[in-house]
Short mmCIF file of C-alpha atoms (C1' of nucleotides) in Angstrom, two decimals:
data_model
loop_
_atom_site.label_atom_id
_atom_site.label_comp_id
_atom_site.label_asym_id
_atom_site.label_seq_id
_atom_site.Cartn_x
_atom_site.Cartn_y
_atom_site.Cartn_z
CA MET A 924 -25.95 -26.26 -15.03
CA PRO A 925 -24.39 -22.88 -15.71
CA ALA A 926 -25.46 -20.27 -13.15
CA THR A 927 -27.28 -17.39 -14.78
CA PRO A 928 -25.58 -14.10 -13.88
CA PRO A 929 -27.68 -11.58 -11.93
CA PRO A 930 -29.27 -8.94 -14.19
CA ARG A 931 -27.12 -5.82 -14.53
CA LYS A 932 -28.93 -2.72 -13.36
CA ARG A 933 -28.23 0.66 -14.98
CA ARG A 934 -28.16 3.36 -12.28
CA LYS A 935 -26.05 6.20 -13.59
CA GLU A 936 -27.09 8.66 -10.84
CA ALA A 937 -26.46 6.43 -7.83
CA ARG A 938 -23.05 5.11 -8.88
CA PRO A 939 -20.80 8.07 -7.97
CA SER A 940 -21.88 8.34 -4.34
CA GLU A 941 -21.84 4.56 -3.91
CA LEU A 942 -18.32 4.41 -5.36
CA LEU A 943 -17.14 7.24 -3.11
CA GLU A 944 -18.50 5.54 -0.01
CA ALA A 945 -16.82 2.27 -0.92
CA ALA A 946 -13.58 4.10 -1.75
CA LEU A 947 -13.57 5.94 1.59
CA GLY A 948 -13.97 2.66 3.46
CA LEU A 949 -11.13 0.91 1.66
CA PHE A 950 -8.76 3.89 1.46
CA VAL A 951 -9.11 4.31 5.21
CA GLU A 952 -8.67 0.63 5.92
CA LYS A 953 -5.80 -0.16 3.54
CA GLY A 954 -4.25 3.17 2.53
CA PHE A 955 -4.07 4.68 -0.94
CA ALA A 956 -1.44 2.52 -2.62
CA ALA A 957 -2.68 -0.75 -1.11
CA THR A 958 -6.34 -0.26 -2.07
CA ARG A 959 -7.29 -2.27 -5.14
CA LEU A 960 -9.76 -0.53 -7.41
CA GLU A 961 -11.30 -3.90 -8.17
CA ASP A 962 -12.18 -4.17 -4.47
CA VAL A 963 -13.67 -0.67 -4.43
CA ALA A 964 -15.80 -1.59 -7.42
CA ALA A 965 -16.90 -4.87 -5.84
CA LEU A 966 -17.83 -3.12 -2.57
CA ALA A 967 -19.93 -0.65 -4.55
CA GLY A 968 -21.58 -3.54 -6.37
CA VAL A 969 -20.13 -2.89 -9.82
CA SER A 970 -17.27 -4.22 -11.94
CA LYS A 971 -13.86 -2.62 -12.24
CA GLY A 972 -14.62 -1.35 -15.72
CA THR A 973 -17.63 0.56 -14.42
CA LEU A 974 -15.52 2.43 -11.88
CA TYR A 975 -13.35 3.74 -14.70
CA LEU A 976 -16.51 5.04 -16.39
CA TYR A 977 -17.05 7.44 -13.48
CA TYR A 978 -13.52 8.26 -12.29
CA GLU A 979 -10.52 8.61 -14.53
CA ASN A 980 -8.13 6.86 -12.16
CA LYS A 981 -7.27 6.21 -8.53
CA GLU A 982 -6.12 9.79 -7.86
CA ALA A 983 -9.30 11.32 -9.28
CA LEU A 984 -11.34 8.98 -7.09
CA PHE A 985 -9.42 10.05 -3.99
CA LYS A 986 -9.74 13.75 -4.74
CA ALA A 987 -13.50 13.31 -5.12
CA VAL A 988 -13.68 11.66 -1.67
CA VAL A 989 -11.91 14.65 -0.08
CA GLN A 990 -13.88 17.22 -2.02
CA GLU A 991 -17.26 15.77 -1.07
CA GLY A 992 -16.52 14.73 2.50
CA ILE A 993 -13.96 17.04 4.08
CA VAL A 994 -13.98 20.37 2.29
CA PRO A 995 -17.58 21.18 3.35
CA VAL A 996 -16.62 20.93 7.05
CA LEU A 997 -13.94 23.58 6.55
CA ALA A 998 -16.46 25.91 4.95
CA GLU A 999 -18.75 25.32 7.92
CA ASN A 1000 -15.99 26.12 10.41
CA GLU A 1001 -15.06 29.28 8.53
CA ALA A 1002 -18.67 30.42 8.90
CA LEU A 1003 -18.64 29.63 12.63
CA ALA A 1004 -15.43 31.63 13.11
CA ALA A 1005 -16.74 34.62 11.17
CA LYS A 1006 -19.82 35.04 13.32
CA HIS A 1007 -18.22 34.30 16.72
CA VAL A 1008 -18.54 37.00 19.37
CA GLY A 1009 -17.45 35.42 22.70
CA CYS A 1010 -13.97 34.85 24.12
CA SER A 1011 -11.24 33.40 21.94
CA PHE A 1012 -10.65 30.21 23.90
CA GLU A 1013 -14.31 29.41 23.45
CA LEU A 1014 -13.90 29.90 19.69
CA LEU A 1015 -10.92 27.56 19.74
CA GLU A 1016 -13.01 24.98 21.59
CA ILE A 1017 -15.89 25.32 19.13
CA LEU A 1018 -13.64 24.85 16.10
CA LEU A 1019 -11.75 21.88 17.50
CA ASN A 1020 -14.92 20.22 18.78
CA ASN A 1021 -16.69 20.64 15.45
CA TRP A 1022 -13.72 19.13 13.64
CA TRP A 1023 -13.66 16.27 16.09
CA THR A 1024 -17.39 15.63 15.66
CA LYS A 1025 -17.60 15.91 11.88
CA ILE A 1026 -14.26 14.38 10.96
CA GLY A 1027 -12.60 12.83 14.00
CA GLN A 1028 -15.51 10.58 14.91
CA THR A 1029 -16.21 9.48 11.33
CA ALA A 1030 -14.37 7.37 8.79
CA TYR A 1031 -12.95 10.59 7.32
CA ALA A 1032 -10.52 10.70 10.23
CA GLY A 1033 -8.68 7.96 8.39
CA ILE A 1034 -7.96 10.33 5.50
CA THR A 1035 -5.73 12.37 7.80
CA LYS A 1036 -3.62 9.33 8.48
CA LEU A 1037 -3.65 8.31 4.83
CA MET A 1038 -2.30 11.68 3.73
CA VAL A 1039 0.43 11.68 6.34
CA ALA A 1040 1.30 8.14 5.33
CA GLU A 1041 1.40 8.57 1.57
CA ALA A 1042 2.17 12.25 0.91
CA ARG A 1043 5.76 11.50 -0.08
CA ASN A 1044 4.84 8.83 -2.61
CA PHE A 1045 1.95 10.81 -4.15
CA PRO A 1046 3.07 14.44 -4.24
CA GLU A 1047 0.18 15.57 -6.41
CA LEU A 1048 -2.35 14.26 -3.90
CA ALA A 1049 -0.35 15.91 -1.12
CA ALA A 1050 -0.45 19.28 -2.87
CA PHE A 1051 -4.19 18.94 -3.45
CA TYR A 1052 -4.82 18.09 0.19
CA TYR A 1053 -2.55 20.82 1.45
CA ASP A 1054 -4.27 23.51 -0.62
CA ASN A 1055 -7.81 22.37 0.07
CA VAL A 1056 -7.66 21.18 3.67
CA ILE A 1057 -4.47 21.88 5.62
CA SER A 1058 -3.85 25.49 4.68
CA ARG A 1059 -7.49 26.36 5.34
CA GLY A 1060 -7.48 24.53 8.66
CA ARG A 1061 -4.30 26.25 9.80
CA ALA A 1062 -5.68 29.65 8.81
CA LEU A 1063 -8.77 28.94 10.88
CA ILE A 1064 -6.91 28.06 14.09
CA GLY A 1065 -4.32 30.75 13.46
CA GLY A 1066 -7.11 33.32 13.25
CA ALA A 1067 -8.53 32.28 16.61
CA LEU A 1068 -5.10 32.46 18.29
CA LYS A 1069 -4.33 35.85 16.75
CA ARG A 1070 -7.70 37.14 17.89
CA GLY A 1071 -6.98 35.97 21.45
CA MET A 1072 -3.55 37.60 21.51
CA GLU A 1073 -4.86 40.89 20.15
CA ARG A 1074 -7.62 40.97 22.73
CA GLY A 1075 -5.13 40.26 25.52
CA GLU A 1076 -6.69 36.86 26.35
CA PHE A 1077 -3.65 34.79 25.32
CA ARG A 1078 0.01 35.45 25.84
CA SER A 1079 1.93 36.53 22.75
CA LEU A 1080 3.56 33.65 20.87
CA ASP A 1081 4.51 33.06 17.27
CA VAL A 1082 1.12 32.32 15.73
CA GLU A 1083 2.16 30.00 12.88
CA THR A 1084 4.15 27.78 15.19
CA THR A 1085 1.59 27.77 17.99
CA VAL A 1086 -1.05 26.61 15.51
CA ASP A 1087 1.01 23.51 14.84
CA VAL A 1088 1.51 22.82 18.54
CA VAL A 1089 -2.20 23.27 19.25
CA ILE A 1090 -3.46 20.96 16.50
CA ALA A 1091 -0.78 18.28 16.86
CA PRO A 1092 -2.55 16.33 19.63
CA ILE A 1093 -5.82 16.39 17.67
CA LEU A 1094 -4.08 15.13 14.55
CA MET A 1095 -2.27 12.42 16.51
CA LEU A 1096 -5.57 11.30 17.99
CA LEU A 1097 -7.07 10.90 14.51
CA ILE A 1098 -3.94 9.26 13.16
CA TRP A 1099 -3.49 6.87 16.05
CA ARG A 1100 -6.91 5.30 15.70
CA PHE A 1101 -5.99 4.21 12.17
CA SER A 1102 -2.46 2.99 12.80
CA MET A 1103 -0.80 1.61 15.92
CA ASN A 1104 -4.12 1.60 17.76
CA CYS A 1105 -4.40 -2.13 17.09
CA CYS A 1106 -1.62 -2.95 19.56
CA GLN A 1107 -2.80 -0.88 22.48
CA ASN A 1108 -5.13 -2.31 25.10
CA GLY A 1109 -7.57 0.58 24.91
CA GLU A 1110 -5.88 3.00 27.27
CA SER A 1111 -6.74 6.70 27.00
CA ASP A 1112 -10.20 7.21 25.55
CA PRO A 1113 -10.74 10.18 23.21
CA GLN A 1114 -12.99 12.09 25.61
CA THR A 1115 -10.42 12.14 28.40
CA TYR A 1116 -7.63 12.84 25.95
CA LEU A 1117 -9.37 15.87 24.44
CA ARG A 1118 -10.34 17.20 27.85
CA ILE A 1119 -6.77 17.01 29.15
CA HIS A 1120 -5.46 18.63 25.98
CA MET A 1121 -7.91 21.54 26.31
CA ASP A 1122 -7.18 21.82 30.06
CA LEU A 1123 -3.45 22.06 29.52
CA LEU A 1124 -3.99 24.51 26.68
CA LYS A 1125 -6.36 26.77 28.60
CA GLN A 1126 -3.92 27.15 31.45
CA GLY A 1127 -0.89 27.15 29.13
CA LEU A 1128 -2.13 29.93 26.84
CA ARG A 1129 -3.44 32.17 29.65
CA LYS A 1130 -1.67 35.47 30.11
CA LEU A 1131 -0.36 35.64 33.67
CA GLU A 1132 -0.26 38.99 35.47
CA LYS A 1133 3.39 38.83 36.42
CA GLU A 1134 4.48 38.31 32.79
CA SER A 1135 5.54 41.28 30.68
CA GLN A 1136 3.39 42.57 27.83
CA VAL A 1137 4.77 42.21 24.28
CA MET B 1418 33.63 -5.03 -26.85
CA PRO B 1419 32.01 -6.65 -23.79
CA ALA B 1420 32.63 -4.66 -20.62
CA THR B 1421 34.39 -6.71 -17.98
CA PRO B 1422 32.32 -6.71 -14.76
CA PRO B 1423 33.99 -5.18 -11.68
CA PRO B 1424 35.59 -7.81 -9.43
CA ARG B 1425 33.24 -9.04 -6.72
CA LYS B 1426 34.63 -8.46 -3.27
CA ARG B 1427 33.83 -10.82 -0.42
CA ARG B 1428 33.23 -8.80 2.78
CA LYS B 1429 31.04 -10.87 5.03
CA GLU B 1430 31.54 -8.67 8.11
CA ALA B 1431 30.81 -5.30 6.52
CA ARG B 1432 27.66 -6.30 4.65
CA PRO B 1433 25.06 -6.24 7.48
CA SER B 1434 25.75 -2.69 8.61
CA GLU B 1435 25.97 -1.46 5.01
CA LEU B 1436 22.66 -3.10 4.18
CA LEU B 1437 21.02 -1.65 7.30
CA GLU B 1438 22.18 1.85 6.44
CA ALA B 1439 20.90 1.55 2.89
CA ALA B 1440 17.62 0.08 4.15
CA LEU B 1441 17.11 2.92 6.64
CA GLY B 1442 17.58 5.49 3.90
CA LEU B 1443 15.11 3.90 1.51
CA PHE B 1444 12.53 2.85 4.12
CA VAL B 1445 12.45 6.44 5.36
CA GLU B 1446 12.25 7.90 1.88
CA LYS B 1447 9.72 5.52 0.31
CA GLY B 1448 8.01 3.69 3.17
CA PHE B 1449 8.06 -0.04 3.88
CA ALA B 1450 5.81 -1.41 1.15
CA ALA B 1451 7.18 0.86 -1.57
CA THR B 1452 10.85 0.14 -0.89
CA ARG B 1453 12.28 -2.33 -3.41
CA LEU B 1454 14.81 -4.72 -1.95
CA GLU B 1455 16.70 -4.59 -5.22
CA ASP B 1456 17.24 -0.86 -4.60
CA VAL B 1457 18.39 -1.49 -1.04
CA ALA B 1458 20.90 -4.01 -2.34
CA ALA B 1459 22.11 -1.66 -5.07
CA LEU B 1460 22.53 1.20 -2.59
CA ALA B 1461 24.61 -1.08 -0.40
CA GLY B 1462 26.70 -2.08 -3.41
CA VAL B 1463 25.56 -5.71 -3.64
CA SER B 1464 23.05 -7.70 -5.67
CA LYS B 1465 19.56 -8.61 -4.54
CA GLY B 1466 20.57 -12.21 -3.98
CA THR B 1467 23.23 -11.13 -1.53
CA LEU B 1468 20.73 -9.24 0.61
CA TYR B 1469 18.76 -12.45 1.05
CA LEU B 1470 21.93 -14.11 2.29
CA TYR B 1471 21.96 -11.78 5.30
CA TYR B 1472 18.27 -11.08 5.97
CA GLU B 1473 15.52 -13.61 5.52
CA ASN B 1474 13.06 -11.09 4.05
CA LYS B 1475 11.88 -7.49 4.12
CA GLU B 1476 10.37 -7.72 7.61
CA ALA B 1477 13.53 -9.18 9.12
CA LEU B 1478 15.53 -6.37 7.53
CA PHE B 1479 13.22 -3.77 9.02
CA LYS B 1480 13.31 -5.28 12.49
CA ALA B 1481 17.10 -5.22 12.39
CA VAL B 1482 17.06 -1.50 11.53
CA VAL B 1483 14.88 -0.76 14.58
CA GLN B 1484 16.82 -3.05 16.87
CA GLU B 1485 20.20 -1.53 16.03
CA GLY B 1486 19.19 2.12 15.68
CA ILE B 1487 16.29 2.93 17.99
CA VAL B 1488 16.21 0.45 20.86
CA PRO B 1489 19.60 1.60 22.26
CA VAL B 1490 18.28 5.18 22.69
CA LEU B 1491 15.46 3.88 24.87
CA ALA B 1492 17.92 2.03 27.08
CA GLU B 1493 19.94 5.23 27.37
CA ASN B 1494 16.86 7.25 28.37
CA GLU B 1495 15.88 4.65 30.95
CA ALA B 1496 19.31 5.06 32.52
CA LEU B 1497 18.96 8.86 32.54
CA ALA B 1498 15.55 8.61 34.24
CA ALA B 1499 16.80 6.18 36.87
CA LYS B 1500 19.60 8.43 38.06
CA HIS B 1501 17.73 11.77 37.90
CA VAL B 1502 17.52 13.78 41.12
CA GLY B 1503 16.21 17.28 40.15
CA CYS B 1504 12.66 18.48 39.54
CA SER B 1505 10.31 16.45 37.37
CA PHE B 1506 9.79 19.02 34.65
CA GLU B 1507 13.53 19.05 34.14
CA LEU B 1508 13.49 15.26 33.79
CA LEU B 1509 10.74 15.58 31.21
CA GLU B 1510 12.84 18.10 29.31
CA ILE B 1511 15.92 15.88 29.42
CA LEU B 1512 14.05 12.86 28.10
CA LEU B 1513 12.28 14.73 25.31
CA ASN B 1514 15.44 16.59 24.31
CA ASN B 1515 17.48 13.42 24.19
CA TRP B 1516 14.87 11.74 22.04
CA TRP B 1517 14.81 14.77 19.78
CA THR B 1518 18.60 14.79 19.45
CA LYS B 1519 19.19 11.06 18.95
CA ILE B 1520 16.10 10.23 16.90
CA GLY B 1521 14.27 13.39 15.87
CA GLN B 1522 17.25 15.01 14.19
CA THR B 1523 18.41 11.83 12.42
CA ALA B 1524 17.03 9.68 9.64
CA TYR B 1525 15.50 7.42 12.32
CA ALA B 1526 12.77 10.03 12.78
CA GLY B 1527 11.37 8.69 9.53
CA ILE B 1528 10.77 5.30 11.15
CA THR B 1529 8.14 6.89 13.40
CA LYS B 1530 6.25 8.06 10.36
CA LEU B 1531 6.76 4.75 8.59
CA MET B 1532 5.23 2.81 11.50
CA VAL B 1533 2.25 5.12 11.77
CA ALA B 1534 1.79 4.84 8.02
CA GLU B 1535 2.04 1.08 7.62
CA ALA B 1536 1.04 -0.42 10.97
CA ARG B 1537 -2.34 -1.54 9.66
CA ASN B 1538 -0.94 -3.33 6.64
CA PHE B 1539 1.91 -5.01 8.53
CA PRO B 1540 0.50 -5.98 11.93
CA GLU B 1541 3.49 -8.10 12.86
CA LEU B 1542 5.86 -5.17 12.38
CA ALA B 1543 3.43 -3.00 14.36
CA ALA B 1544 3.43 -5.44 17.26
CA PHE B 1545 7.23 -5.63 17.22
CA TYR B 1546 7.55 -1.84 17.22
CA TYR B 1547 4.93 -1.41 19.92
CA ASP B 1548 6.62 -3.86 22.26
CA ASN B 1549 10.17 -2.64 21.69
CA VAL B 1550 9.72 1.11 21.26
CA ILE B 1551 6.31 2.56 22.01
CA SER B 1552 5.48 0.81 25.26
CA ARG B 1553 8.96 1.55 26.65
CA GLY B 1554 8.75 5.19 25.57
CA ARG B 1555 5.33 5.64 27.15
CA ALA B 1556 6.52 4.06 30.38
CA LEU B 1557 9.43 6.48 30.47
CA ILE B 1558 7.33 9.64 30.08
CA GLY B 1559 4.59 8.23 32.29
CA GLY B 1560 7.15 7.68 35.04
CA ALA B 1561 8.29 11.30 34.89
CA LEU B 1562 4.70 12.58 35.06
CA LYS B 1563 3.82 10.28 37.95
CA ARG B 1564 6.93 11.41 39.80
CA GLY B 1565 5.92 15.05 39.31
CA MET B 1566 2.39 14.46 40.56
CA GLU B 1567 3.54 12.52 43.62
CA ARG B 1568 6.00 15.26 44.54
CA GLY B 1569 3.30 17.91 44.14
CA GLU B 1570 5.03 19.61 41.22
CA PHE B 1571 2.32 18.79 38.66
CA ARG B 1572 -1.43 18.83 39.03
CA SER B 1573 -3.11 15.43 39.20
CA LEU B 1574 -4.25 14.11 35.85
CA ASP B 1575 -4.76 10.67 34.39
CA VAL B 1576 -1.16 9.61 33.73
CA GLU B 1577 -1.70 7.27 30.76
CA THR B 1578 -3.73 9.84 28.87
CA THR B 1579 -1.48 12.77 29.73
CA VAL B 1580 1.50 10.84 28.35
CA ASP B 1581 -0.21 10.71 24.98
CA VAL B 1582 -1.03 14.41 25.03
CA VAL B 1583 2.53 15.31 26.01
CA ILE B 1584 4.25 13.25 23.35
CA ALA B 1585 1.79 13.98 20.54
CA PRO B 1586 3.43 17.25 19.42
CA ILE B 1587 6.86 15.61 19.39
CA LEU B 1588 5.57 12.71 17.32
CA MET B 1589 3.80 15.06 14.92
CA LEU B 1590 7.02 17.02 14.49
CA LEU B 1591 8.91 13.86 13.52
CA ILE B 1592 6.08 12.65 11.31
CA TRP B 1593 5.53 15.95 9.56
CA ARG B 1594 9.08 16.23 8.31
CA PHE B 1595 8.63 12.98 6.41
CA SER B 1596 5.18 13.55 5.00
CA MET B 1597 3.31 16.75 4.15
CA ASN B 1598 6.40 18.83 4.88
CA CYS B 1599 7.07 19.03 1.14
CA CYS B 1600 4.11 21.39 0.59
CA GLN B 1601 4.82 23.86 3.34
CA ASN B 1602 6.95 26.93 2.71
CA GLY B 1603 9.16 26.39 5.73
CA GLU B 1604 6.99 27.92 8.44
CA SER B 1605 7.59 26.90 12.06
CA ASP B 1606 11.14 25.66 12.60
CA PRO B 1607 11.67 22.79 15.05
CA GLN B 1608 13.50 24.89 17.67
CA THR B 1609 10.65 27.37 18.03
CA TYR B 1610 8.08 24.59 17.90
CA LEU B 1611 9.71 22.60 20.70
CA ARG B 1612 10.20 25.71 22.84
CA ILE B 1613 6.54 26.71 22.55
CA HIS B 1614 5.44 23.17 23.30
CA MET B 1615 7.58 23.05 26.45
CA ASP B 1616 6.43 26.57 27.45
CA LEU B 1617 2.77 25.68 27.16
CA LEU B 1618 3.39 22.42 28.99
CA LYS B 1619 5.34 23.97 31.85
CA GLN B 1620 2.58 26.46 32.57
CA GLY B 1621 -0.17 23.96 31.75
CA LEU B 1622 1.07 21.23 34.10
CA ARG B 1623 1.87 23.56 36.99
CA LYS B 1624 -0.20 23.15 40.10
CA LEU B 1625 -1.91 26.46 40.88
CA GLU B 1626 -2.51 27.47 44.51
CA LYS B 1627 -6.22 28.10 44.16
CA GLU B 1628 -6.85 24.61 42.75
CA SER B 1629 -7.90 21.79 45.07
CA GLN B 1630 -5.62 18.87 45.86
CA VAL B 1631 -6.65 15.42 44.66
"C1'" DT C 201 48.61 -25.42 -8.15
"C1'" DA C 202 44.75 -28.30 -7.60
"C1'" DA C 203 40.74 -29.17 -4.91
"C1'" DC C 204 37.53 -27.10 -2.08
"C1'" DT C 205 34.32 -23.87 0.38
"C1'" DT C 206 31.10 -20.33 0.31
"C1'" DA C 207 30.11 -15.26 -0.84
"C1'" DA C 208 28.04 -13.19 -4.57
"C1'" DT C 209 25.42 -12.92 -8.82
"C1'" DG C 210 21.37 -12.09 -11.86
"C1'" DA C 211 18.16 -14.50 -14.89
"C1'" DC C 212 14.06 -16.51 -13.86
"C1'" DT C 213 9.46 -17.69 -11.70
"C1'" DT C 214 5.44 -16.19 -9.47
"C1'" DG C 215 1.81 -13.33 -8.28
"C1'" DC C 216 -0.50 -9.19 -8.18
"C1'" DA C 217 -3.00 -4.90 -9.60
"C1'" DA C 218 -3.71 -0.84 -12.83
"C1'" DG C 219 -5.79 0.28 -16.72
"C1'" DT C 220 -8.00 -1.15 -21.58
"C1'" DC C 221 -11.34 -2.50 -24.81
"C1'" DA C 222 -14.25 -5.65 -27.48
"C1'" DT C 223 -18.53 -7.55 -26.22
"C1'" DT C 224 -23.03 -7.76 -23.87
"C1'" DA C 225 -27.44 -6.32 -22.64
"C1'" DA C 226 -30.59 -2.77 -20.24
"C1'" DG C 227 -33.53 0.57 -21.38
"C1'" DT C 228 -35.19 4.05 -24.97
"C1'" DT C 229 -36.86 5.76 -29.38
"C1'" DA C 230 -39.18 5.38 -33.72
"C1'" DT D 1228 -40.97 -4.99 -32.23
"C1'" DA D 1229 -36.95 -3.50 -34.52
"C1'" DA D 1230 -33.20 -0.33 -34.40
"C1'" DC D 1231 -30.51 2.27 -31.51
"C1'" DT D 1232 -27.83 4.27 -27.52
"C1'" DT D 1233 -24.91 3.70 -23.80
"C1'" DA D 1234 -24.21 1.58 -18.99
"C1'" DA D 1235 -21.92 -2.30 -17.58
"C1'" DT D 1236 -18.86 -6.28 -17.93
"C1'" DG D 1237 -14.57 -9.07 -17.36
"C1'" DA D 1238 -10.89 -11.21 -20.03
"C1'" DC D 1239 -6.76 -9.41 -21.34
"C1'" DT D 1240 -2.33 -6.66 -21.56
"C1'" DT D 1241 1.31 -4.48 -19.22
"C1'" DG D 1242 4.52 -3.64 -15.80
"C1'" DC D 1243 6.44 -4.28 -11.48
"C1'" DA D 1244 8.72 -6.39 -7.38
"C1'" DA D 1245 9.41 -10.38 -4.05
"C1'" DG D 1246 11.76 -14.22 -3.58
"C1'" DT D 1247 14.56 -18.46 -5.75
"C1'" DC D 1248 18.33 -21.04 -7.38
"C1'" DA D 1249 21.76 -22.70 -10.70
"C1'" DT D 1250 26.03 -20.73 -11.80
"C1'" DT D 1251 30.27 -18.04 -11.04
"C1'" DA D 1252 34.39 -16.83 -8.91
"C1'" DA D 1253 36.97 -15.02 -4.60
"C1'" DG D 1254 39.68 -16.64 -1.28
"C1'" DT D 1255 41.33 -20.80 1.52
"C1'" DT D 1256 43.29 -25.32 2.43
"C1'" DA D 1257 46.02 -29.30 1.41
#
DNA sequence: TAACTTAATGACTTGCAAGTCATTAAGTTA
DNA sequence: TAACTTAATGACTTGCAAGTCATTAAGTTA
């Protein structure tokens, strides 16, 4: 006997968020190029044709994932920075911890690795991500460092470059968990890693008395 | 009139190294999955069929690139570490600088990014790279840190985790140049970046008098 | 110089995934 | 309940790249 297909439900409102969630999961697991839109559709419980009803193509789907999931956290961090009154290292800690909590500990961490992995092959996505996430994130950390130097809490270093040095271990932590992590036998847990990074940074950035003012 | 094809030269000895060089260039530019073996062959001046005469498949070709180009630098660094007699921070500097010179400044830097990018989709390559490059590299840096802690030059921290924190900025530097780099307007040059990293590290690792011994 | 060995070729097969579009049917309107 | 609108489907088209293999011809041996 021929199996009767399940009835097709029409749920125009629920589809976009369900598709984005499925897309996030597969993009993070497989990467951008290797994710099949048919699989995204299946994971969201619809057919491939339906996906194309809501998103023009793979790139549009990806941009929507970033826009909905990551951009809001930057806005939140910008608000935190604007109203901060304490010392600058504390501000740095707050910003990095919030990023770690909202992005690093979620599936969105995988987007960081995806962008690093596929930027070269998808320059338009790279430009979108740079404008909407990276440049804003760098400005945020750069602001905290500049503030600390101006208030005499940190020693004077080139801000733009120090930003990159400060965020590199955080980025690597996010990236690692979605790449070579598989091989490692679970050494270095994130908590310890972040604590050591902040420890080294706190002592490393501190202005020592014997050093000359700039 | 039909163009006469150029004469086909038989050069069994020269082919492997020419194919490896072409493969390195394209792997680094496009990534592993997106590199077409036909393009590798063309860049090396042979046909696709010829490539398969020398390397069983794409994975074998990649392993050969790593084996010939990267593994020797690790052996060299192990020799440098074994014969070092000065202070431990100096050893750290020597190892990181040598890695930067021999790998970071060459096309091989792109292999770091490639592995991070494609480890998940090619677990066998990931395992090969982990065993032959990453674990040896970590052991090298870990040894220098352990040496410094035992001699009382560095404060006591979890070695395995500190290794990751110390190498993260170097890895990010290599990775960045082959991914999002395209978007950036040339801020933060490698020289300044490495100097700031080593500056922060030198002061960050230093054992301060007031701190308790472990 | 004829017979032979093997490096090199490239047309071909296979399989996969993006994107399309004619068809179906869920839910609404008259 | 018949006519209509549009959400949803999935077979199909298109294009691409890995890997194969029968054929060609460079260079060697007898």
